[in-house]
């Protein structure tokens, strides 16, 4: 078991076999997470750095814990406290980190394509933890893990993604990953926040949230950044929640057993009401646990790349 | 005396070419003939099988001096131009300081005379400091030698100022070059808006950002009756607006750059910052419309928009990368490969669009091969295919998305005022 690629930059360029392999491995990792002893030797002797140019709580913490549970040496760099603030280029920063013996660099960056630039310039593995509006592949993998666990698979599933599609890397990664696995994607949101050309990549654009949610097996709400109003893309948060927010009434159009998902952090009362977010169908808390499992799986598989013999501990 | 012997001569006047000899003495063409003139000369260039053309005239380039010599300077930029077959080039005023007064014009002319390989014609700014507020001293700039006025990449956003600029410059017939881009519509976009920008998660620039300003400026040209030249047309919509404007008799001319008929937005895939340019690479449909515009004459000329940048400015995140393509040394090959070979325009038409017509629009000496005129001549081969290699560029700017691409059309000699400045790959 191993991924043959050096880097993990997005779900657009991975195969369904690779996705399955990660999700299968994540099942084992989830089991480890539920045991009393959360220490495994999977990443012993490996050095992993998270390089974050944007704030993050859950993604960063889950990568860090995933590394530590598997006995890697893990360290963090954030943009505000490093040479980055002194104007060092991304390539120089990457090379410096690599020279300290680092095997995997996990990068989050506000600009699309930054992980690709880094990956081309270092021999360490690069994992994309979110780049601009482009991709957030590990978020989509944990979403997919959650869906697979609850629904048993992806083929024929109707997935509704609601909100700011234009700026959402979570939406993009889910679109690539889920459609690769056979799910159907329908999106809805304000037309000022719709990405152009979605139909050309196989996504159905619904005319209303109601239309998108109708009969869906999975309903995913995206976080709405408050700055979108200042940018003139929305008249008000109030109107957004009135027209595009997920509430009981809209969710009732979905299938009874539909999963309610959100990548977090939630703006309660804006993109989703509390009763829905906290309902039995909501997987929002479980997604967080699965995030650690999926990242453990990915780190394990990507660090096996150069080893002759694949040893699986269990 | 120098004789160019037995070449396929395109003189920029007639609609066909003829085989013959050109005799040059004292920097001027003294004889053009279908018979052998080589016995009269002490140096003979054997042009058998080669195209002999009026030197190319570039209406739009960036020489970066003064102010950004680390990107390019007049010495390196004119070497690059010579290697690309250009004998006269017009440089944009986005220097530091801007070309908004006679002193900077004189500085550039002086440097070009001392260090330049080809003839350099500065383009003055429309407004002081290119800030879009107050008009420059246009008559003084004209007297100092500018051939046109432009605020280049910071287009005049205030429509009233643009109207006044056209009116004021129009009284002396100085053409205004408009880089059409409504900055508020551009926003923080970095590539063409569409499916590809969605796929790559990059912020898009709508074609409308260009087209609304093209429309505004042709309307202003109509009421002011002043000569207007639209820079680097990149969209189908712009071509249509300009075609319509010409039909109703508005004095508008326009250019496109080789990358707008040679590359499209799909090239951005992989976040190659060498594809970042302003306006951005557009869709295949736009590329086709540009070709049709070149064919039917809506697009008058091809200009390079040679925009060299330092490597460090391109080896960064796509959004942070500088916009522009180093274009002198690929322009002819791209024109030949993408327009002449597929029979979109003829070789004669390509030469007119790269030499004769720009010379005429901007009243630059050159553009034709005639007895008594300066011997600014470019000789090129269309025989062998070769691979573009930016490391061989004379320009300091190695920023080209065409690196590694196979093309046809190679400059063999460039002659300025009868002096060979480029000879088979070498600057003389």
XYZ file of C-alpha atoms in Angstrom:
742
model
C 0.000 0.000 0.000
C 1.418 3.335 -1.058
C 0.740 6.311 -3.240
C 3.221 6.521 -6.064
C 2.944 10.286 -6.410
C 5.348 12.610 -4.624
C 2.774 15.284 -3.911
C -0.879 15.459 -3.091
C -2.126 18.717 -4.568
C -5.747 18.133 -5.417
C -8.442 15.629 -6.256
C -8.643 16.787 -9.848
C -5.493 14.882 -10.761
C -5.845 11.733 -8.647
C -7.492 8.507 -9.737
C -10.511 6.818 -8.182
C -8.189 3.965 -7.174
C -6.051 6.368 -5.214
C -9.108 7.839 -3.524
C -10.322 4.354 -2.607
C -6.954 3.432 -1.226
C -6.870 6.491 1.011
C -10.423 5.933 2.222
C -9.770 2.234 2.912
C -6.653 3.050 4.884
C -8.545 5.763 6.759
C -10.938 3.130 8.090
C -8.097 1.468 9.907
C -6.857 4.839 11.125
C -10.273 5.658 12.483
C -10.196 2.448 14.444
C -6.857 3.470 15.951
C -8.364 6.814 16.939
C -11.055 5.090 18.950
C -8.657 2.929 20.941
C -7.129 3.775 24.257
C -3.595 3.935 22.918
C -3.385 6.479 20.123
C 0.255 5.947 19.324
C 1.414 3.988 16.311
C 4.821 3.736 14.673
C 3.555 4.376 11.129
C 5.516 7.607 10.710
C 8.411 6.897 13.014
C 11.515 8.618 11.763
C 9.568 10.955 9.500
C 9.645 14.693 9.764
C 6.533 16.666 8.893
C 6.038 20.427 8.788
C 2.838 22.387 8.434
C 3.457 25.669 6.630
C 0.369 27.810 7.016
C -0.006 31.189 5.316
C -3.594 31.453 6.493
C -5.288 30.971 9.799
C -6.703 27.565 10.487
C -7.788 25.685 13.558
C -9.140 22.342 12.569
C -7.119 21.545 9.470
C -3.845 22.432 11.084
C -4.596 20.715 14.369
C -5.810 17.559 12.664
C -2.679 17.320 10.510
C -0.536 17.924 13.546
C -2.328 15.329 15.645
C -2.333 12.861 12.772
C 1.458 13.233 12.532
C 1.959 12.877 16.270
C -0.379 9.915 16.712
C 1.775 8.120 14.175
C 5.058 9.099 15.847
C 6.368 11.596 13.308
C 8.424 14.609 14.310
C 6.042 17.464 13.626
C 6.586 21.200 13.585
C 4.523 24.220 12.587
C 5.353 27.402 10.761
C 2.869 30.201 10.402
C 3.209 33.158 8.111
C 3.002 35.783 10.803
C 5.853 34.430 12.931
C 8.391 33.452 10.317
C 10.731 34.707 7.637
C 7.666 34.815 5.419
C 6.731 38.074 7.083
C 10.154 39.383 6.098
C 9.343 38.889 2.428
C 11.061 35.577 1.720
C 9.769 33.903 -1.427
C 7.768 30.697 -1.174
C 10.455 28.772 -3.048
C 13.178 29.976 -0.675
C 11.074 29.147 2.372
C 10.355 25.681 0.991
C 14.005 24.960 0.276
C 14.998 26.111 3.740
C 12.461 23.787 5.369
C 13.511 20.905 3.191
C 17.188 21.360 4.112
C 16.293 20.629 7.710
C 15.454 17.066 6.779
C 11.733 17.408 6.309
C 9.927 14.629 4.447
C 6.490 16.210 4.057
C 5.476 19.851 3.821
C 1.800 20.528 4.394
C 0.943 23.918 2.987
C -2.033 26.205 3.250
C -1.854 29.364 1.169
C -4.296 32.139 0.205
C -3.250 31.934 -3.464
C -4.310 29.193 -5.854
C -1.437 27.161 -7.242
C 1.022 27.971 -4.433
C 1.390 24.278 -3.431
C 2.118 23.424 -7.078
C 4.884 26.027 -7.162
C 6.356 24.641 -3.952
C 6.060 21.040 -5.152
C 7.997 21.819 -8.320
C 10.835 23.277 -6.321
C 11.390 20.859 -3.439
C 11.991 17.117 -3.353
C 9.963 16.705 -0.152
C 6.357 15.620 -0.549
C 3.925 18.523 -0.613
C 0.360 18.154 0.645
C -2.161 20.851 -0.179
C -4.082 21.892 2.927
C -6.051 24.493 0.984
C -4.860 26.909 -1.726
C -6.847 30.021 -2.496
C -10.013 29.176 -4.391
C -8.493 26.080 -5.952
C -8.582 22.940 -3.822
C -8.761 21.628 -0.294
C -8.342 17.935 -1.075
C -8.115 16.559 2.463
C -11.364 18.299 3.397
C -13.080 16.633 0.448
C -11.530 13.294 1.363
C -12.915 13.524 4.888
C -16.299 14.524 3.483
C -16.163 11.547 1.155
C -15.073 9.239 3.957
C -18.077 10.395 5.969
C -20.442 9.892 3.033
C -19.066 6.446 2.256
C -19.339 5.405 5.880
C -22.983 6.464 6.071
C -24.167 5.634 2.582
C -21.935 2.713 1.716
C -20.673 4.217 -1.525
C -21.007 7.063 -3.993
C -22.505 5.726 -7.194
C -25.749 7.484 -8.044
C -25.775 9.642 -4.933
C -27.267 13.108 -5.341
C -25.099 15.690 -3.585
C -26.226 19.302 -3.180
C -23.573 21.927 -2.445
C -25.025 25.250 -1.348
C -23.413 28.677 -1.096
C -20.334 30.535 -2.295
C -19.149 28.156 -4.999
C -17.024 30.809 -6.691
C -14.550 31.223 -3.843
C -14.807 27.719 -2.404
C -11.875 25.329 -2.574
C -13.939 22.856 -0.553
C -16.593 22.851 -3.264
C -14.022 22.391 -6.021
C -12.312 19.437 -4.348
C -15.637 17.802 -3.580
C -16.794 18.314 -7.160
C -13.652 16.618 -8.521
C -13.623 13.806 -5.973
C -17.308 12.990 -5.789
C -17.950 13.112 -9.516
C -14.920 10.866 -10.064
C -16.547 8.320 -7.748
C -19.900 8.434 -9.529
C -21.941 10.875 -7.453
C -24.020 13.615 -9.083
C -23.421 17.189 -8.007
C -25.972 19.965 -7.977
C -25.062 23.425 -6.726
C -27.036 26.501 -5.768
C -26.233 29.920 -4.418
C -26.355 33.608 -5.333
C -25.478 34.121 -8.997
C -22.757 36.585 -7.973
C -21.045 33.701 -6.160
C -21.433 31.077 -8.894
C -18.294 30.043 -10.746
C -18.563 30.307 -14.549
C -18.543 27.183 -16.671
C -19.579 24.695 -13.971
C -21.843 22.832 -16.396
C -18.807 22.139 -18.558
C -17.214 20.176 -15.731
C -20.336 18.108 -15.174
C -22.000 20.079 -12.403
C -25.682 20.879 -12.488
C -26.446 24.468 -11.501
C -29.871 24.691 -9.855
C -31.973 27.824 -10.015
C -32.762 27.782 -6.314
C -31.647 26.145 -3.110
C -34.976 24.314 -3.050
C -34.354 22.856 -6.475
C -30.832 21.773 -5.523
C -31.858 20.177 -2.263
C -34.878 18.319 -3.616
C -34.343 14.567 -3.324
C -30.687 14.953 -2.317
C -28.841 12.242 -0.396
C -26.274 14.715 0.886
C -26.651 18.451 1.509
C -23.458 20.356 2.039
C -23.488 23.980 3.170
C -20.431 26.146 2.571
C -19.158 28.780 4.917
C -20.018 32.300 3.829
C -17.212 34.798 4.427
C -18.557 38.012 5.840
C -16.278 40.038 3.542
C -18.399 39.041 0.534
C -20.921 41.670 1.574
C -18.234 44.384 1.740
C -17.070 43.331 -1.715
C -20.553 44.067 -3.006
C -21.271 40.461 -3.903
C -24.247 40.321 -1.560
C -26.727 42.901 -0.341
C -26.758 41.585 3.242
C -26.240 38.549 5.442
C -29.928 38.782 6.240
C -30.984 38.371 2.646
C -28.470 35.568 2.190
C -29.868 33.528 5.058
C -33.437 34.244 3.931
C -32.864 33.097 0.367
C -29.916 30.694 0.492
C -29.577 29.525 4.116
C -30.294 25.911 5.011
C -33.254 25.645 7.359
C -35.777 23.034 8.368
C -38.155 23.849 5.561
C -35.558 23.565 2.816
C -33.986 20.431 4.304
C -37.410 18.776 4.353
C -37.193 18.666 0.530
C -34.179 16.352 0.716
C -34.420 12.642 1.349
C -35.359 11.762 4.908
C -31.979 10.172 5.575
C -30.033 12.946 3.847
C -26.728 13.831 5.460
C -26.228 17.453 6.506
C -22.614 18.470 6.102
C -20.516 21.580 6.651
C -16.743 21.977 6.498
C -16.759 24.354 9.478
C -16.410 26.694 11.110
C -20.161 27.377 11.019
C -21.804 30.787 10.858
C -24.890 29.713 12.762
C -28.007 31.362 11.433
C -26.381 32.457 8.184
C -25.640 29.500 5.925
C -27.322 26.999 8.238
C -29.711 27.243 11.169
C -28.712 25.700 14.499
C -31.547 23.187 14.571
C -30.308 21.725 11.296
C -26.635 21.867 12.192
C -27.294 20.054 15.443
C -29.861 17.595 14.092
C -29.452 13.813 14.011
C -28.758 13.903 10.292
C -25.885 16.318 10.781
C -22.399 14.818 10.398
C -20.611 18.038 11.239
C -18.921 16.738 14.400
C -18.105 13.367 12.943
C -16.480 15.041 9.964
C -13.894 16.422 12.378
C -12.953 12.974 13.702
C -12.826 11.628 10.162
C -10.530 14.507 9.241
C -7.838 13.140 11.525
C -8.302 9.588 10.215
C -8.100 10.640 6.571
C -5.004 12.753 7.170
C -3.333 9.888 9.015
C -4.052 7.676 6.024
C -2.732 10.198 3.527
C 0.449 10.874 5.481
C 1.065 7.179 5.873
C 0.546 6.395 2.202
C 2.576 9.284 0.869
C 5.576 8.560 3.078
C 5.674 4.921 1.949
C 6.589 6.050 -1.533
C 10.291 5.378 -1.392
C 10.238 2.224 0.662
C 10.924 -1.156 -0.845
C 8.867 -3.121 1.565
C 5.506 -1.947 2.701
C 4.937 -2.819 6.304
C 1.453 -2.376 7.622
C 1.147 -2.198 11.363
C -2.165 -2.944 12.959
C 28.383 48.712 -51.132
C 26.267 45.838 -49.911
C 24.186 43.650 -52.162
C 21.378 41.400 -51.041
C 21.412 38.883 -53.802
C 18.622 36.814 -55.267
C 16.109 37.053 -52.392
C 12.330 36.942 -52.491
C 11.685 40.653 -52.124
C 8.547 41.927 -50.426
C 8.688 45.693 -50.791
C 5.647 46.613 -48.686
C 4.074 48.377 -51.677
C 3.017 45.722 -54.136
C 0.793 42.797 -53.282
C 3.238 40.172 -54.400
C 6.923 39.426 -54.099
C 9.555 39.192 -56.777
C 12.982 37.671 -56.906
C 15.843 40.097 -57.197
C 18.725 42.063 -55.782
C 18.962 45.112 -53.569
C 21.984 47.373 -53.597
C 22.784 49.457 -50.540
C 25.215 52.321 -50.261
C 25.806 54.784 -47.493
C 22.894 53.493 -45.454
C 20.382 53.863 -48.260
C 18.846 51.640 -50.878
C 20.332 52.701 -54.199
C 18.976 50.085 -56.533
C 16.382 47.327 -56.616
C 16.479 45.059 -59.599
C 15.410 41.740 -60.991
C 18.871 41.330 -62.418
C 22.097 40.461 -60.665
C 23.654 43.464 -58.908
C 26.239 41.540 -56.930
C 29.142 42.545 -59.166
C 28.657 46.160 -58.018
C 29.076 45.362 -54.333
C 31.996 44.645 -52.049
C 29.844 42.523 -49.747
C 27.174 40.170 -50.971
C 24.537 38.504 -48.818
C 23.282 35.420 -50.568
C 19.533 35.557 -49.988
C 18.663 32.635 -52.250
C 15.400 31.156 -50.936
C 15.083 33.792 -48.210
C 12.497 36.512 -47.666
C 13.831 40.062 -47.984
C 11.503 42.498 -46.269
C 11.319 46.029 -44.943
C 12.583 45.878 -41.340
C 9.801 45.195 -38.883
C 8.315 48.149 -37.037
C 7.018 47.471 -33.534
C 4.402 49.890 -32.267
C 4.325 48.539 -28.733
C 7.177 47.392 -26.553
C 8.612 47.951 -23.110
C 12.296 48.735 -22.880
C 12.139 49.301 -19.080
C 14.789 52.037 -19.099
C 14.848 54.330 -17.170
C 13.863 52.747 -13.896
C 13.671 48.999 -14.370
C 17.024 48.169 -15.918
C 17.090 44.848 -14.049
C 14.269 43.704 -16.363
C 15.640 45.149 -19.594
C 17.510 48.196 -20.807
C 17.821 50.002 -24.087
C 20.980 48.074 -25.000
C 19.549 44.607 -24.302
C 16.079 45.472 -25.554
C 17.305 46.736 -28.904
C 19.546 43.677 -29.323
C 16.478 41.543 -28.709
C 14.534 43.621 -31.243
C 17.290 43.203 -33.824
C 17.305 39.439 -33.234
C 13.563 39.505 -33.865
C 13.923 41.343 -37.172
C 12.765 44.740 -35.885
C 14.554 47.823 -37.133
C 12.281 50.429 -35.518
C 10.515 50.076 -32.197
C 8.194 52.308 -30.211
C 8.586 52.023 -26.452
C 5.844 52.552 -23.914
C 6.078 55.253 -21.249
C 5.643 53.039 -18.167
C 9.187 53.744 -17.090
C 10.313 55.382 -13.866
C 10.123 58.304 -14.293
C 7.383 57.991 -16.885
C 7.936 59.408 -20.369
C 5.769 62.415 -19.579
C 8.232 65.226 -20.346
C 10.770 66.107 -23.000
C 13.758 65.381 -20.745
C 12.909 61.683 -20.523
C 12.249 61.546 -24.272
C 15.661 63.050 -24.882
C 17.304 60.651 -22.442
C 15.864 57.634 -24.242
C 16.796 58.964 -27.666
C 20.320 59.723 -26.479
C 20.749 56.260 -24.950
C 19.302 54.628 -28.051
C 21.693 56.504 -30.300
C 24.659 55.576 -28.122
C 23.813 51.963 -27.249
C 20.878 50.913 -29.389
C 21.051 48.425 -32.194
C 17.799 49.572 -33.785
C 15.842 52.833 -34.019
C 13.878 53.707 -30.899
C 10.790 55.922 -30.909
C 9.419 56.854 -27.500
C 5.694 56.952 -26.812
C 4.772 59.769 -24.444
C 2.292 59.622 -21.601
C -1.232 61.022 -21.993
C -1.338 62.306 -18.433
C 1.338 63.471 -16.032
C 2.871 60.520 -14.233
C 0.312 58.348 -16.081
C -2.032 59.159 -13.246
C -5.062 59.942 -15.398
C -5.548 63.441 -13.988
C -3.788 66.191 -15.976
C -2.698 66.161 -19.612
C 1.012 66.117 -20.379
C 2.627 68.862 -22.436
C 1.762 67.015 -25.583
C 3.119 69.487 -28.108
C 6.462 69.596 -26.363
C 6.541 65.788 -26.267
C 5.710 65.717 -29.971
C 8.468 68.197 -30.764
C 10.881 66.107 -28.679
C 10.081 63.119 -30.877
C 7.304 60.972 -29.463
C 5.288 59.175 -32.135
C 2.159 58.569 -30.075
C 0.731 59.034 -26.613
C -0.454 56.389 -24.170
C -0.875 55.831 -20.466
C -0.200 52.176 -21.214
C -1.222 49.736 -18.481
C -2.925 52.426 -16.439
C -5.552 53.461 -18.960
C -7.300 56.803 -18.560
C -10.359 55.774 -16.568
C -11.955 59.222 -16.449
C -13.941 59.538 -19.667
C -13.786 63.321 -19.618
C -9.987 63.321 -19.431
C -9.864 60.793 -22.273
C -12.115 62.999 -24.372
C -9.969 66.054 -23.660
C -6.791 64.109 -24.439
C -8.176 63.020 -27.806
C -9.273 66.557 -28.603
C -6.002 68.151 -27.551
C -3.689 65.588 -29.175
C -5.955 65.461 -32.211
C -5.132 69.036 -33.237
C -1.638 67.825 -34.178
C -2.802 64.444 -35.377
C -0.863 62.543 -32.702
C -2.428 59.108 -32.272
C -3.529 58.080 -28.797
C -2.886 54.440 -27.953
C -5.432 53.055 -25.546
C -4.735 50.007 -23.401
C -8.388 49.160 -22.953
C -9.153 47.807 -19.547
C -11.810 48.889 -17.093
C -9.876 48.358 -13.872
C -12.970 48.031 -11.737
C -14.140 45.111 -13.868
C -10.673 43.571 -13.809
C -10.715 43.642 -9.999
C -8.151 41.208 -8.691
C -8.525 38.865 -11.663
C -5.409 37.201 -13.043
C -6.619 35.179 -16.024
C -9.528 35.036 -18.451
C -12.842 34.404 -16.722
C -14.490 31.136 -17.696
C -14.378 27.400 -17.225
C -10.589 27.331 -16.951
C -10.504 29.986 -14.219
C -13.142 27.953 -12.393
C -11.107 24.765 -12.771
C -7.889 26.384 -11.582
C -9.506 28.442 -8.849
C -7.931 31.625 -10.184
C -9.805 34.902 -10.202
C -11.160 35.685 -13.624
C -11.084 38.790 -15.820
C -14.214 39.147 -17.903
C -13.757 40.024 -21.600
C -16.136 42.877 -20.835
C -13.336 44.625 -18.923
C -11.636 45.182 -22.282
C -14.721 45.627 -24.419
C -16.433 48.366 -22.426
C -13.375 50.553 -22.781
C -12.933 49.753 -26.466
C -16.544 50.839 -26.943
C -16.061 54.012 -24.898
C -12.909 54.990 -26.720
C -14.238 54.474 -30.238
C -17.261 56.580 -29.309
C -14.957 59.295 -28.009
C -12.861 59.028 -31.174
C -16.011 59.562 -33.169
C -17.018 62.797 -31.459
C -13.463 64.170 -31.340
C -12.486 62.957 -34.834
C -9.062 62.250 -33.381
C -6.839 59.318 -34.351
C -7.216 56.461 -31.874
C -5.228 53.251 -31.784
C -6.416 50.346 -29.639
C -3.594 48.327 -28.115
C -3.418 44.517 -27.929
C -6.951 43.512 -28.894
C -7.631 40.128 -27.293
C -11.357 39.386 -27.460
C -13.947 38.552 -30.081
C -16.156 41.339 -28.746
C -13.418 43.960 -29.206
C -12.872 42.842 -32.792
C -16.599 43.221 -33.440
C -16.785 46.698 -31.908
C -13.780 47.905 -33.906
C -15.112 46.361 -37.123
C -18.379 48.222 -36.614
C -16.547 51.464 -35.779
C -14.509 51.244 -38.963
C -17.623 50.554 -40.996
C -19.147 53.823 -39.847
C -15.979 55.741 -40.570
C -14.413 56.273 -37.157
C -10.646 56.915 -37.341
C -9.624 53.916 -35.306
C -6.760 51.513 -35.852
C -5.750 48.589 -33.700
C -3.170 45.967 -33.011
C -3.037 42.508 -31.576
C -0.018 40.723 -30.145
C 1.313 37.351 -31.321
C 0.230 35.577 -28.131
C -3.416 36.444 -28.769
C -3.444 34.388 -31.951
C -0.949 31.751 -30.765
C -2.085 30.752 -27.275
C -5.273 30.460 -25.270
C -6.406 30.330 -21.650
C -5.822 26.588 -21.452
C -2.116 27.350 -21.381
C -2.518 28.623 -17.814
C -3.052 25.021 -16.659
C -0.255 24.092 -14.256
C -0.026 27.713 -13.087
C 2.835 28.550 -15.472
C 3.395 32.221 -14.688
C 4.867 32.794 -18.151
C 1.289 32.627 -19.395
C 0.316 35.591 -17.230
C -0.168 38.628 -19.440
C -2.398 41.646 -19.601
C -4.967 41.388 -21.166
C -5.041 37.670 -20.375
C -4.894 34.786 -22.836
C -8.475 34.211 -23.950
C -10.563 31.335 -25.280
C -10.077 29.450 -28.534
C -13.140 31.273 -29.861
C -11.430 34.614 -29.219
C -8.251 33.353 -30.891
C -10.283 32.471 -33.977
C -11.932 35.906 -33.982
C -8.509 37.576 -33.764
C -7.388 35.585 -36.802
C -10.485 36.612 -38.732
C -9.870 40.228 -37.693
C -6.321 40.016 -39.025
C -7.593 38.462 -42.229
C -10.322 41.002 -42.986
C -8.212 43.984 -41.952
C -10.167 44.914 -38.823
C -6.900 44.373 -36.979
C -4.423 46.621 -38.749
C -1.157 45.523 -37.266
C 0.716 43.038 -35.101
C 2.691 44.565 -32.238
C 4.793 42.543 -29.824
C 3.896 44.096 -26.462
C 7.400 42.884 -25.601
C 7.248 42.939 -21.794
C 10.403 41.515 -20.263
C 10.505 40.674 -16.569
C 13.118 39.377 -14.202
C 13.043 35.656 -13.405
C 12.366 36.400 -9.725
C 9.151 38.198 -10.700
C 7.852 35.080 -12.433
C 9.041 32.377 -10.016
C 6.283 33.180 -7.560
C 2.620 32.356 -6.999
C 0.546 32.956 -10.149
C -1.410 35.792 -8.561
C 1.776 37.574 -7.486
C 3.632 37.139 -10.775
C 4.327 40.102 -13.043
C 2.243 40.254 -16.225
C 3.902 40.178 -19.592
C 5.656 38.150 -22.263
C 9.113 38.708 -23.705
C 8.030 38.959 -27.302
C 10.558 40.387 -29.781
C 12.337 37.145 -30.512
C 9.264 35.021 -31.155
C 6.970 37.480 -32.971
C 7.893 36.658 -36.556
C 7.992 32.909 -35.957
C 4.567 32.967 -34.310
C 3.157 35.078 -37.125
C 4.643 32.794 -39.748
C 3.695 29.540 -37.999
C 0.189 30.489 -36.904
C -0.936 32.855 -39.669
C 1.049 32.327 -42.867
C 1.481 28.551 -42.823
C -2.217 27.869 -42.178
C -2.955 30.406 -44.955
C -4.863 32.845 -42.770
C -2.870 35.711 -44.243
C -0.167 35.759 -46.889
C 3.488 36.421 -46.279
C 3.053 39.823 -47.938
C 0.188 40.662 -45.585
C 2.219 39.567 -42.556
C 5.001 41.924 -43.595
C 2.540 44.749 -44.044
C 1.116 44.154 -40.576
C 4.532 43.957 -38.973
C 6.186 46.758 -40.905
C 4.401 48.806 -43.565
C 1.153 49.621 -41.758
C 2.620 50.364 -38.296
C 5.122 52.675 -39.989
C 2.261 54.447 -41.729
C -0.015 54.755 -38.679
C 2.731 56.172 -36.488
C 4.551 58.095 -39.250
C 7.775 56.207 -38.654
C 10.345 56.121 -41.483
C 10.410 52.636 -42.952
C 7.959 49.952 -43.790
C 8.818 49.836 -47.476
C 11.796 48.967 -49.647
C 12.293 51.866 -52.047
C 15.242 53.439 -53.760
C 16.429 56.457 -51.812
C 15.022 55.247 -48.506
C 16.993 54.086 -45.467
C 18.154 50.505 -45.830
C 16.206 48.987 -42.922
C 15.865 45.418 -44.071
C 15.040 42.083 -42.498
C 15.917 38.775 -44.101
C 14.231 35.609 -42.922
C 13.981 31.937 -43.698
C 10.826 29.849 -43.579
C 12.529 26.544 -44.236
C 13.463 24.599 -41.156
C 11.470 24.003 -38.013
C 13.176 24.826 -34.751
C 12.398 24.909 -31.042
C 12.095 28.215 -29.224
C 14.687 28.435 -26.458
C 14.418 31.402 -24.105
C 17.997 30.881 -22.970
C 19.054 32.030 -26.416
C 17.110 35.291 -26.151
C 19.113 38.505 -26.276
C 16.453 40.055 -24.079
C 17.060 39.962 -20.346
C 13.464 38.768 -20.090
C 13.265 34.988 -20.488
C 9.543 35.047 -19.740
C 7.855 33.284 -22.624
C 5.134 30.629 -22.663
C 6.463 29.624 -26.082
C 9.665 28.145 -24.691
C 10.019 24.639 -26.054
C 7.455 25.147 -28.822
C 8.218 24.102 -32.360
C 7.956 26.890 -34.936
C 8.971 27.909 -38.430
C 10.244 31.327 -39.469
C 13.723 32.372 -38.511
C 15.333 35.793 -38.762
C 18.651 35.462 -40.575
C 19.792 39.073 -41.005
C 18.639 42.408 -39.666
C 20.004 45.502 -41.367
C 19.606 49.014 -39.967
C 20.639 51.978 -42.115
C 22.611 49.617 -44.300
C 24.537 48.134 -41.384
C 24.115 44.451 -40.578
C 23.229 44.375 -36.879
C 22.117 40.745 -36.712
C 23.770 37.977 -38.659
C 22.698 34.337 -38.277
C 22.125 34.314 -34.560
C 24.740 36.888 -33.673
C 24.370 40.544 -32.804
C 27.043 42.527 -34.583
